Structure formats: structure tokens, C-alpha cells
Tab-separated table of C-alpha atoms and ligand atoms in Angstrom:
chain	number	residue	atom	x	y	z
R	1	UNK	CA	120.033	106.359	117.656
R	2	UNK	CA	118.567	105.764	121.241
R	3	UNK	CA	116.479	108.469	123.414
R	4	UNK	CA	115.431	108.807	126.631
R	5	UNK	CA	112.807	109.877	128.630
R	6	UNK	CA	113.406	113.278	130.365
R	7	UNK	CA	110.962	112.020	133.179
R	8	UNK	CA	112.286	108.389	133.396
R	9	UNK	CA	115.541	107.995	131.955
R	10	UNK	CA	114.892	104.526	132.123
R	11	UNK	CA	112.676	104.407	128.941
R	12	UNK	CA	114.945	104.432	126.552
R	13	UNK	CA	113.343	104.018	122.417
R	14	UNK	CA	114.925	104.304	119.060
R	15	UNK	CA	114.282	106.870	116.938
R	16	UNK	CA	111.550	105.277	115.084
R	17	UNK	CA	109.850	104.555	118.268
R	18	UNK	CA	110.071	108.344	119.508
R	19	UNK	CA	108.765	109.792	116.531
R	20	UNK	CA	105.659	107.268	116.441
R	21	UNK	CA	105.712	107.942	120.011
R	22	UNK	CA	105.713	112.048	120.306
R	23	UNK	CA	105.879	111.459	123.876
R	24	UNK	CA	107.206	109.286	126.890
R	25	UNK	CA	105.911	107.928	129.983
R	26	UNK	CA	104.093	110.332	131.629
R	27	UNK	CA	104.361	113.082	129.049
R	28	UNK	CA	108.146	112.942	129.297
R	29	UNK	CA	110.184	114.696	126.679
R	30	UNK	CA	112.287	112.434	124.687
R	31	UNK	CA	115.936	113.470	124.307
R	32	UNK	CA	119.033	112.073	122.700
R	33	UNK	CA	121.170	109.748	124.498
R	34	UNK	CA	124.763	110.217	122.973
R	35	UNK	CA	124.896	114.033	121.914
R	36	UNK	CA	127.183	113.747	118.499
R	37	UNK	CA	130.037	116.247	117.716
R	38	UNK	CA	131.843	117.539	114.021
R	39	UNK	CA	135.310	118.215	114.198
R	40	UNK	CA	135.749	121.892	113.101
R	41	UNK	CA	137.334	120.820	110.022
R	42	UNK	CA	134.155	118.905	109.140
R	43	UNK	CA	132.435	121.692	109.921
R	44	UNK	CA	134.350	123.802	107.702
R	45	UNK	CA	133.606	121.214	104.818
R	46	UNK	CA	130.223	120.674	105.581
R	47	UNK	CA	129.575	124.641	105.442
R	48	UNK	CA	130.722	124.179	101.438
R	49	UNK	CA	128.068	121.970	101.093
R	50	UNK	CA	124.666	122.500	99.505
R	51	UNK	CA	121.843	122.655	102.265
R	52	UNK	CA	120.516	119.192	100.887
R	53	UNK	CA	123.668	117.141	101.549
R	54	UNK	CA	124.846	119.162	104.625
R	55	UNK	CA	121.174	118.772	106.174
R	56	UNK	CA	121.471	114.752	105.041
R	57	UNK	CA	124.817	114.425	107.155
R	58	UNK	CA	123.584	116.380	110.306
R	59	UNK	CA	120.588	114.135	110.477
R	60	UNK	CA	122.631	110.816	109.934
R	61	UNK	CA	124.931	112.062	112.608
R	62	UNK	CA	121.893	112.120	115.270
R	63	UNK	CA	119.454	109.306	113.607
R	64	UNK	CA	122.601	106.693	112.971
R	65	UNK	CA	122.426	103.254	111.345
R	66	UNK	CA	118.432	103.734	111.877
R	67	UNK	CA	118.024	104.496	108.083
R	68	UNK	CA	120.567	104.235	105.174
R	69	UNK	CA	122.048	107.415	104.187
R	70	UNK	CA	120.958	107.371	101.028
R	71	UNK	CA	117.409	106.773	101.849
R	72	UNK	CA	117.421	109.516	104.255
R	73	UNK	CA	118.969	111.935	101.719
R	74	UNK	CA	116.224	110.945	99.550
R	75	UNK	CA	113.774	112.176	102.784
R	76	UNK	CA	115.705	115.383	102.895
R	77	UNK	CA	115.716	116.624	99.363
R	78	UNK	CA	111.971	116.066	99.529
R	79	UNK	CA	111.241	117.709	102.889
R	80	UNK	CA	113.521	120.927	102.112
R	81	UNK	CA	112.210	121.740	98.697
R	82	UNK	CA	112.746	125.677	99.740
R	83	UNK	CA	115.549	127.745	100.547
R	84	UNK	CA	116.775	129.539	103.582
R	85	UNK	CA	118.039	132.499	102.838
R	86	UNK	CA	120.031	135.173	104.808
R	87	UNK	CA	118.741	138.684	104.184
R	88	UNK	CA	121.090	141.638	104.995
R	89	UNK	CA	119.108	144.275	107.151
R	90	UNK	CA	122.161	146.361	108.482
R	91	UNK	CA	125.568	145.885	108.240
R	92	UNK	CA	126.181	144.027	111.329
R	93	UNK	CA	122.946	142.329	111.011
R	94	UNK	CA	120.684	139.772	108.927
R	95	UNK	CA	117.942	137.896	108.925
R	96	UNK	CA	117.510	134.308	108.511
R	97	UNK	CA	114.399	133.972	106.115
R	98	UNK	CA	112.514	130.752	107.115
R	99	UNK	CA	109.339	131.488	105.358
R	100	UNK	CA	109.793	130.226	101.985
R	101	UNK	CA	108.288	127.165	101.977
R	102	UNK	CA	104.571	125.917	101.170
R	103	UNK	CA	102.772	127.376	104.626
R	104	UNK	CA	105.270	130.398	104.465
R	105	UNK	CA	106.503	129.755	108.304
R	106	UNK	CA	109.796	128.136	109.868
R	107	UNK	CA	107.708	124.706	110.532
R	108	UNK	CA	107.811	123.901	107.137
R	109	UNK	CA	110.772	122.009	107.722
R	110	UNK	CA	110.093	120.274	110.638
R	111	UNK	CA	106.664	119.599	109.536
R	112	UNK	CA	107.722	118.186	106.264
R	113	UNK	CA	110.583	116.249	107.891
R	114	UNK	CA	108.321	114.537	110.328
R	115	UNK	CA	105.634	113.535	107.527
R	116	UNK	CA	108.865	112.006	105.744
R	117	UNK	CA	109.984	109.982	108.910
R	118	UNK	CA	106.680	109.072	109.416
R	119	UNK	CA	105.459	107.525	105.972
R	120	UNK	CA	109.528	105.556	106.085
R	121	UNK	CA	108.707	104.481	109.595
R	122	UNK	CA	104.943	103.144	108.914
R	123	UNK	CA	105.028	102.019	105.974
R	124	UNK	CA	101.722	101.612	104.486
R	125	UNK	CA	99.563	99.602	106.523
R	126	UNK	CA	99.314	101.550	109.853
R	127	UNK	CA	96.681	103.920	110.421
R	128	UNK	CA	97.808	106.906	111.574
R	129	UNK	CA	96.437	110.192	113.550
R	130	UNK	CA	98.285	112.851	114.097
R	131	UNK	CA	97.185	115.162	116.986
R	132	UNK	CA	98.213	118.536	117.140
R	133	UNK	CA	97.985	121.671	119.085
R	134	UNK	CA	99.055	125.047	117.216
R	135	UNK	CA	99.470	128.323	118.208
R	136	UNK	CA	99.310	129.881	114.571
R	137	UNK	CA	102.184	128.102	112.089
R	138	UNK	CA	102.611	124.394	113.322
R	139	UNK	CA	98.844	123.698	111.877
R	140	UNK	CA	99.406	125.144	108.429
R	141	UNK	CA	103.124	123.106	108.168
R	142	UNK	CA	101.469	119.875	109.532
R	143	UNK	CA	98.362	120.058	107.816
R	144	UNK	CA	100.196	120.492	104.126
R	145	UNK	CA	102.956	118.469	105.199
R	146	UNK	CA	100.260	115.095	105.444
R	147	UNK	CA	97.568	116.336	103.253
R	148	UNK	CA	96.177	113.640	100.937
R	149	UNK	CA	98.870	111.339	102.921
R	150	UNK	CA	97.359	107.727	102.848
R	151	UNK	CA	96.416	105.996	106.148
R	152	UNK	CA	97.527	109.457	108.000
R	153	UNK	CA	94.332	111.717	109.787
R	154	UNK	CA	95.419	115.179	111.199
R	155	UNK	CA	93.657	116.621	113.551
R	156	UNK	CA	94.451	120.252	114.400
R	157	UNK	CA	93.279	121.775	117.794
R	158	UNK	CA	93.977	125.951	117.758
R	159	UNK	CA	92.405	128.549	120.044
R	160	UNK	CA	89.666	129.893	118.477
R	161	UNK	CA	89.694	134.033	117.486
R	162	UNK	CA	93.544	134.237	118.682
R	163	UNK	CA	95.309	133.160	115.587
R	164	UNK	CA	95.154	135.517	112.810
R	165	UNK	CA	92.444	134.980	110.148
R	166	UNK	CA	94.690	134.450	107.420
R	167	UNK	CA	96.766	131.787	109.258
R	168	UNK	CA	93.312	130.207	109.886
R	169	UNK	CA	92.535	130.224	106.350
R	170	UNK	CA	95.497	128.620	105.354
R	171	UNK	CA	95.096	125.316	106.973
R	172	UNK	CA	91.313	124.837	107.706
R	173	UNK	CA	90.166	125.039	103.966
R	174	UNK	CA	91.907	121.696	103.259
R	175	UNK	CA	89.352	119.079	104.240
R	176	UNK	CA	90.077	115.554	103.457
R	177	UNK	CA	92.042	113.694	105.975
R	178	UNK	CA	92.758	117.047	107.892
R	179	UNK	CA	90.411	117.930	110.270
R	180	UNK	CA	90.403	121.289	112.598
R	181	UNK	CA	88.711	122.267	115.607
R	182	UNK	CA	88.673	125.732	117.287
R	183	UNK	CA	88.942	125.193	120.608
R	184	UNK	CA	86.973	127.505	123.288
R	185	UNK	CA	90.240	128.677	125.241
R	186	UNK	CA	93.966	129.523	124.695
R	187	UNK	CA	96.786	127.611	123.253
R	188	UNK	CA	98.064	126.358	126.704
R	189	UNK	CA	94.136	124.721	126.633
R	190	UNK	CA	94.680	123.354	123.625
R	191	UNK	CA	98.055	121.602	124.397
R	192	UNK	CA	96.777	120.749	128.054
R	193	UNK	CA	93.994	118.427	125.849
R	194	UNK	CA	96.647	116.896	123.843
R	195	UNK	CA	98.586	116.072	126.650
R	196	UNK	CA	95.034	114.376	128.081
R	197	UNK	CA	94.831	112.354	124.809
R	198	UNK	CA	98.536	111.097	124.992
R	199	UNK	CA	97.361	110.087	128.563
R	200	UNK	CA	94.962	107.824	127.550
R	201	UNK	CA	96.576	104.741	126.684
R	202	UNK	CA	93.191	103.183	125.436
R	203	UNK	CA	92.712	105.937	123.098
R	204	UNK	CA	95.967	106.157	121.655
R	205	UNK	CA	95.962	102.303	120.763
R	206	UNK	CA	92.630	102.350	119.185
R	207	UNK	CA	93.389	105.417	116.768
R	208	UNK	CA	97.070	105.271	116.604
R	209	UNK	CA	97.961	108.495	118.007
R	210	UNK	CA	100.745	110.797	117.259
R	211	UNK	CA	101.416	114.414	117.664
R	212	UNK	CA	103.432	116.844	115.501
R	213	UNK	CA	104.414	119.691	117.661
R	214	UNK	CA	107.773	120.820	118.134
R	215	UNK	CA	107.973	118.089	120.892
R	216	UNK	CA	108.616	115.469	118.106
R	217	UNK	CA	111.900	114.640	117.516
R	218	UNK	CA	111.882	114.510	113.818
R	219	UNK	CA	110.861	117.884	114.147
R	220	UNK	CA	113.383	119.417	116.353
R	221	UNK	CA	116.168	117.493	114.174
R	222	UNK	CA	115.157	119.274	110.896
R	223	UNK	CA	115.409	122.782	112.145
R	224	UNK	CA	119.046	122.028	113.270
R	225	UNK	CA	119.774	122.360	109.673
R	226	UNK	CA	118.829	125.739	109.158
R	227	UNK	CA	121.094	127.057	111.221
R	228	UNK	CA	124.206	125.143	109.411
R	229	UNK	CA	122.368	126.916	106.189
R	230	UNK	CA	122.804	130.399	107.744
R	231	UNK	CA	126.193	129.992	108.754
R	232	UNK	CA	127.411	128.489	105.308
R	233	UNK	CA	125.433	132.027	104.052
R	234	UNK	CA	127.967	134.161	105.967
R	235	UNK	CA	131.851	134.979	105.292
R	236	UNK	CA	134.140	133.692	107.195
R	237	UNK	CA	135.100	136.661	109.561
R	238	UNK	CA	131.495	137.090	110.640
R	239	UNK	CA	131.250	133.227	111.517
R	240	UNK	CA	133.204	133.087	115.054
R	241	UNK	CA	131.274	136.297	115.944
R	242	UNK	CA	127.654	135.172	115.706
R	243	UNK	CA	124.910	135.840	118.027
R	244	UNK	CA	121.909	134.490	116.916
R	245	UNK	CA	118.483	135.992	118.163
R	246	UNK	CA	115.558	133.383	118.483
R	247	UNK	CA	111.625	134.806	118.611
R	248	UNK	CA	110.386	131.900	121.646
R	249	UNK	CA	107.322	130.725	122.541
R	250	UNK	CA	107.559	126.795	122.941
R	251	UNK	CA	111.319	127.327	122.394
R	252	UNK	CA	111.737	123.984	120.333
R	253	UNK	CA	113.849	126.586	117.883
R	254	UNK	CA	116.179	127.538	120.447
R	255	UNK	CA	116.304	124.161	121.434
R	256	UNK	CA	117.019	122.983	117.742
R	257	UNK	CA	119.581	126.099	117.560
R	258	UNK	CA	121.118	124.894	120.538
R	259	UNK	CA	121.757	121.321	119.571
R	260	UNK	CA	123.196	123.004	116.229
R	261	UNK	CA	126.187	124.683	118.735
R	262	UNK	CA	126.233	121.188	120.120
R	263	UNK	CA	127.445	119.824	117.366
R	264	UNK	CA	129.887	122.168	116.912
R	265	UNK	CA	128.228	124.792	114.776
R	266	UNK	CA	130.374	128.053	115.840
R	267	UNK	CA	127.778	130.341	117.787
R	268	UNK	CA	128.768	132.399	120.247
R	269	UNK	CA	125.763	133.219	122.044
R	270	UNK	CA	122.067	132.615	121.490
R	271	UNK	CA	119.239	135.432	122.233
R	272	UNK	CA	115.729	133.786	123.949
R	273	UNK	CA	113.659	136.315	122.606
R	274	UNK	CA	110.070	136.449	123.906
R	275	UNK	CA	106.975	139.006	124.053
R	276	UNK	CA	105.289	139.499	127.630
R	277	UNK	CA	104.762	135.991	127.982
R	278	UNK	CA	108.022	135.865	129.855
R	279	UNK	CA	108.143	132.888	132.049
R	280	UNK	CA	111.620	131.944	130.542
R	281	UNK	CA	113.411	135.514	130.894
R	282	UNK	CA	112.087	136.208	134.116
R	283	UNK	CA	113.557	132.552	134.980
R	284	UNK	CA	117.187	133.444	134.007
R	285	UNK	CA	116.865	136.832	135.400
R	286	UNK	CA	115.774	135.730	139.036
R	287	UNK	CA	116.102	131.872	139.139
R	288	UNK	CA	112.134	131.462	139.453
R	289	UNK	CA	109.924	129.195	137.682
R	290	UNK	CA	106.600	131.348	137.703
R	291	UNK	CA	104.203	131.188	134.995
R	292	UNK	CA	101.742	133.751	134.766
R	293	UNK	CA	98.611	133.239	133.233
R	294	UNK	CA	98.909	133.393	129.009
R	295	UNK	CA	98.418	137.067	127.307
R	296	UNK	CA	97.027	137.773	124.150
R	297	UNK	CA	99.703	139.823	122.383
R	298	UNK	CA	100.593	140.952	118.622
R	299	UNK	CA	103.067	137.991	118.328
R	300	UNK	CA	100.208	135.527	119.024
R	301	UNK	CA	102.418	131.989	117.873
R	302	UNK	CA	104.712	133.332	120.880
R	303	UNK	CA	102.024	132.998	123.474
R	304	UNK	CA	102.899	130.646	125.287
R	305	UNK	CA	103.491	130.926	129.176
R	306	UNK	CA	104.654	127.283	129.785
R	307	UNK	CA	107.096	126.322	127.124
R	308	UNK	CA	107.113	122.744	126.850
R	309	UNK	CA	110.752	122.356	125.706
R	310	UNK	CA	112.462	124.078	128.242
R	311	UNK	CA	113.283	120.703	129.799
R	312	UNK	CA	115.249	119.807	126.986
R	313	UNK	CA	116.895	123.495	127.175
R	314	UNK	CA	118.319	122.684	130.155
R	315	UNK	CA	118.956	118.796	129.832
R	316	UNK	CA	121.420	120.136	127.183
R	317	UNK	CA	122.783	122.767	129.003
R	318	UNK	CA	123.217	119.929	132.092
R	319	UNK	CA	124.796	117.601	129.769
R	320	UNK	CA	127.205	120.106	127.937
R	321	UNK	CA	127.942	121.439	131.011
R	322	UNK	CA	127.308	124.928	129.555
R	323	UNK	CA	126.111	127.515	131.967
R	324	UNK	CA	122.500	128.949	131.685
R	325	UNK	CA	123.948	132.236	132.499
R	326	UNK	CA	125.680	132.797	129.120
R	327	UNK	CA	122.229	132.482	127.316
R	328	UNK	CA	120.998	136.231	126.908
R	329	UNK	CA	117.034	136.758	126.819
R	330	UNK	CA	114.712	139.606	126.629
R	331	UNK	CA	110.943	140.186	126.699
R	332	UNK	CA	109.423	143.091	124.234
R	333	UNK	CA	105.545	143.983	124.924
R	334	UNK	CA	103.291	144.838	122.015
R	335	UNK	CA	104.106	149.180	121.946
R	336	UNK	CA	108.398	148.216	121.560
R	337	UNK	CA	107.189	145.438	118.779
R	338	UNK	CA	105.235	148.093	116.609
R	339	UNK	CA	107.798	150.879	116.870
R	340	UNK	CA	110.426	147.998	115.781
R	341	UNK	CA	108.536	147.012	112.992
R	342	UNK	CA	108.192	150.788	111.824
R	343	UNK	CA	111.791	151.018	112.714
R	344	UNK	CA	112.805	147.793	110.391
R	345	UNK	CA	110.145	149.133	107.554
R	346	UNK	CA	112.627	152.453	108.053
R	347	UNK	CA	115.488	150.211	107.216
R	348	UNK	CA	114.052	149.027	103.974
R	349	UNK	CA	113.009	145.590	105.595
R	350	UNK	CA	109.004	144.230	106.154
R	351	UNK	CA	109.007	142.181	109.162
R	352	UNK	CA	106.160	140.713	111.011
R	353	UNK	CA	105.523	140.809	114.946
R	354	UNK	CA	107.877	137.447	115.601
R	355	UNK	CA	110.738	138.320	114.150
R	356	UNK	CA	110.498	141.849	114.527
R	357	UNK	CA	111.046	141.254	118.638
R	358	UNK	CA	113.960	138.897	118.230
R	359	UNK	CA	115.488	142.139	115.898
R	360	UNK	CA	114.774	144.257	118.932
R	361	UNK	CA	116.774	141.925	121.257
R	362	UNK	CA	119.354	141.874	119.122
R	363	UNK	CA	119.828	145.175	118.264
R	364	UNK	CA	119.726	145.896	122.184
R	365	UNK	CA	122.328	143.218	123.035
R	366	UNK	CA	124.710	143.002	120.156
R	367	UNK	CA	128.518	143.795	121.283
R	368	UNK	CA	130.669	145.666	119.160
R	369	UNK	CA	132.423	143.454	116.725
R	370	UNK	CA	129.780	140.791	116.726
R	371	UNK	CA	127.524	139.582	114.110
R	372	UNK	CA	123.805	139.363	114.708
R	373	UNK	CA	121.423	136.582	113.048
R	374	UNK	CA	117.777	136.713	113.937
R	375	UNK	CA	115.089	134.301	113.304
R	376	UNK	CA	112.507	135.464	110.473
R	377	UNK	CA	109.920	132.930	111.695
R	378	UNK	CA	106.956	133.917	109.381
R	379	UNK	CA	106.240	135.420	106.406
R	380	UNK	CA	104.931	138.991	107.049
R	381	UNK	CA	101.331	138.460	104.740
R	382	UNK	CA	100.464	135.861	107.522
R	383	UNK	CA	100.065	138.543	109.196
R	384	UNK	CA	98.558	141.389	106.897
R	385	UNK	CA	96.294	142.521	109.264
R	386	UNK	CA	98.167	143.914	111.906
R	387	UNK	CA	101.330	144.641	109.771
R	388	UNK	CA	99.520	146.712	107.520
R	389	UNK	CA	97.804	148.615	110.563
R	390	UNK	CA	101.116	149.126	111.647
R	391	UNK	CA	103.112	150.128	109.089
R	392	UNK	CA	100.538	151.853	107.030
R	393	UNK	CA	101.216	150.047	103.965
R	394	UNK	CA	99.171	147.659	101.870
R	395	UNK	CA	101.154	144.147	101.892
R	396	UNK	CA	100.580	142.097	98.790
R	397	UNK	CA	99.560	138.214	99.404
R	398	UNK	CA	101.866	135.537	98.390
R	399	UNK	CA	100.393	133.184	96.338
R	400	UNK	CA	100.116	130.356	98.917
R	401	UNK	CA	97.721	132.635	100.683
R	402	UNK	CA	95.967	134.662	98.299
R	403	UNK	CA	94.338	130.931	96.517
R	404	UNK	CA	92.768	130.501	100.190
R	405	UNK	CA	91.629	133.193	101.530
R	406	UNK	CA	88.425	133.407	99.789
R	407	UNK	CA	87.812	129.448	100.474
R	408	UNK	CA	85.360	128.433	103.437
R	409	UNK	CA	86.444	127.697	106.588
R	410	UNK	CA	85.607	123.650	107.732
R	411	UNK	CA	86.320	124.144	111.513
R	412	UNK	CA	84.434	122.137	113.915
R	413	UNK	CA	84.059	124.545	117.392
R	414	UNK	CA	84.646	122.972	120.518
R	415	UNK	CA	84.871	123.817	124.555
R	416	UNK	CA	88.314	122.746	125.869
R	417	UNK	CA	86.644	119.582	127.326
R	418	UNK	CA	88.387	116.027	126.831
R	419	UNK	CA	85.416	113.691	126.852
R	420	UNK	CA	83.833	116.083	123.794
R	421	UNK	CA	87.569	115.778	122.201
R	422	UNK	CA	87.519	112.118	122.479
R	423	UNK	CA	84.642	111.300	121.331
R	424	UNK	CA	85.136	113.223	118.077
R	425	UNK	CA	88.332	111.243	117.794
R	426	UNK	CA	87.273	107.956	118.167
R	427	UNK	CA	84.153	108.742	115.477
R	428	UNK	CA	86.378	109.974	113.048
X	501	PLP	C1	106.117	133.194	113.865
X	501	PLP	C2	106.469	132.032	114.910
X	501	PLP	N1	107.555	132.590	115.533
X	501	PLP	C3	107.936	131.710	116.610
X	501	PLP	C4	107.513	131.136	117.334
X	501	PLP	C5	108.219	130.503	118.098
X	501	PLP	O1	108.548	129.169	118.283
X	501	PLP	P1	108.986	128.246	119.287
X	501	PLP	O2	107.436	127.732	119.563
X	501	PLP	O3	109.643	126.858	118.680
X	501	PLP	O4	109.775	128.520	120.504
X	501	PLP	C6	106.463	130.112	116.558
X	501	PLP	C7	105.727	129.122	117.057
X	501	PLP	O5	104.820	128.691	116.730
X	501	PLP	C8	105.709	130.961	115.463
X	501	PLP	O6	104.783	130.468	114.352
């Protein structure tokens, strides 16, 4: 598989290099040179396969002969060891539940596949430092995916006080090779620090720097697989009228969905649903890219005003000659998020703020005859405090959270200051 840097098309790398490097020169994102496409008969046959076999075929179409098919299949099997069920909410709307992995969020798919790929590519004698910023769930998924792995140190930056207490417990209580830092700033500040570190060639070399954000191509490719898994669970008549609504922050999940469509998955339309951090919806409605200051919302993992995967979305539309006008979009404020969560509870479906935003846009924009899926990106219990307050009911804690809830936090605290972060990284 060859990939090019979106900021400098002359920089071309293999899949292995892209996984190890994360970002290219000038912090450019890597993008596949070839966009494989399956025949519709292949797609039909693939939709009959089990999740792991189908996912291996999808990933192999992108990765090519860099990894032998049977070895890739083994890695996929180890990474995707939990289901992604479709749960019916109304007659014409269902939720693709992506929160049945060890950290109860969709990030488990990407995080675990990336860990598998890195360990395959790096072998055993290279020291790697994973540095990543999280607005909530990436941190937990990455921490758990790499926890205890030899020769890998993980450093996770997150905005202090801006992620849910249980989210924090899930990854800041592990210790060992997992180091967590609460940054005095917002998620964009954390992301900026990570970018600065990747710009620092000397540092990169000294500590074997790698990112595990959704910018890493291995994470993105892994996420394509669950869109196929969703369609595989739908009856034939619903497959051709499918609209998928994606709760979006950094736009990795939406990019993966669009890559699934580019492979030939029948999806009529995608909807990019955001909270009040609505840079993309405003851009799609008036053509002006004008990020505002990030505001804190109930759906904190989507509090991103400069979504770093957006250049990939634009590149894909350009390459496929699709029209950005065909992308559905919309932004939902906290008040509407609350009332939508209550509406969903009334329908017998307990949801959390991120998924509720995607549902809201779907139910507002779905046309007669269409079938809608929205992505359930996190387990409601990960947002226990707000869900309980909004729905006025108690949520039981799943075991994955219950076992960490009373453990002490092991995080360091730091200003959003690169010199300080650099010192920390070199002394690890
Ligand atoms: C629960 C949840 N939903 C949605 C998103 C947004 O996904 P993306 O950043 O790929 O747009 C995130 C991102 O962290 C998340 O944690």
C-alpha cells in the first residue's frame, strides 16, 4: 500500500511507514494512493461473511501484499474480539452500537488494530513512544490496547476537567507503561502540543515518537470495517436506502464511513452531525472555513473546532468526484441534546449525548422510504453523571468501569507548554 502526504504529494510512504510515522512532513496527513473498489457481487458475498473474515478482506484490499493475508487475519481476529450489533430504535432507525469493546467506545476498534499493526511492524527490539491527545475516549482505547506491551511507552494528554470523571478513571489508573497528563487547556491545546512534538525531529528520533490519534491510517482503516458489519445486519430491502448519521468531532469516523462507501458499500447518504463546535456544518452551508473558539458541551468528545481529519474528507470527495453538497450536516446544541436523550429514553433506548446528536440529525433529515443508522460511539455509562441527571434514572455500571471507579488517578498535571512536555518525554 502506498500513501501520500496531503501537504506534499511527493512524500510517499508504505503502510508500515505511515503507521510508524503517523504524520508526514509539515504535519501532513497520509492518504491512500490507490482507492480500491469491490464489484457489487463481491460486496454481496462479503456481506454474507463473518465480521473477522470480512474485515480481513477489506483491510487486505487497502494494505495489499505488505502483510500476508493469513497474518493480517490473525491480527484482525485478535483486535476485533467483540461484536458491533445493530439495535433497532424505531421502525426506520437503528443504532450501530460500537461500545461493546474493553473501553466501551468505538475507539477500541481502531486502537486495538493499531496496536496489532505496530507490534507486527516494529518487531521486538525497537523502543516506541506513543504520544496522543484525547478528548475522552481515544485515551482509554489506546491505553488499554497497548497496556503491558513490551518496548512501548504511551503518553496521553487530555484537557483537565473537560472529560467525564469515569472516562478519566478508565485510562488514568493503569500505570505501568501508560503515562497520562492532564493539560491546563482545551482539546485543541492538547492536539497542538502533539503536533509540536511531531515537528521536533530530534525528539522524534530520540524517543521513537508515534501518534495513535485518528490521524494514524491504521485506526482509520480499522473503522471502515464496522460500517460493513452494520450493513451486513440489515435486511436486503433496507440496504439500498441507507442513510448513516455520524457524531463528529475530529471527523475520523466519518472519513472511515466515506472510505467504506468508496469501496462500494451501498450508502445513500452520510450526515455529519456535530455539537455547537460546528465549523464543518457552517462550512458546508456557506463555504467559509471559520473555526470559532472551542466551546465546552455535553458531548465533550466532540468539542473540536479544528477537525484534523477534514482534509482527508475533502481529498476523498475530490478523488471520487463526489459533491460535498451531497453530504448531510447539522449541529445540535446542549438543550436539544438533552431533549433528544429523553425522546430516545421514551422510545425505550438509553443513549448518551454523542449518539443522541447523530440520532437527532437523522430523525430530522430522514426522507420517506429511507432507512437510518446512527453510530452509538460510547456506552451511556461512560457519561453516567450527565445521563443520570438528564434522564432522572440510575444507570448500572458495566464491569469495565466498575472495577476502575475507585482506583486513584495517576495523572501528572501540566500547563499547555511544549518545553515542559519535551522535558517530560525525554526523561521517561
Ligand atoms: C463518544 C464519541 N463520539 C464521537 C466522537 C467523534 O469522532 P471523530 O473524532 O472521529 O469525529 C468521539 C471522538 O472522540 C467520541 O469519543
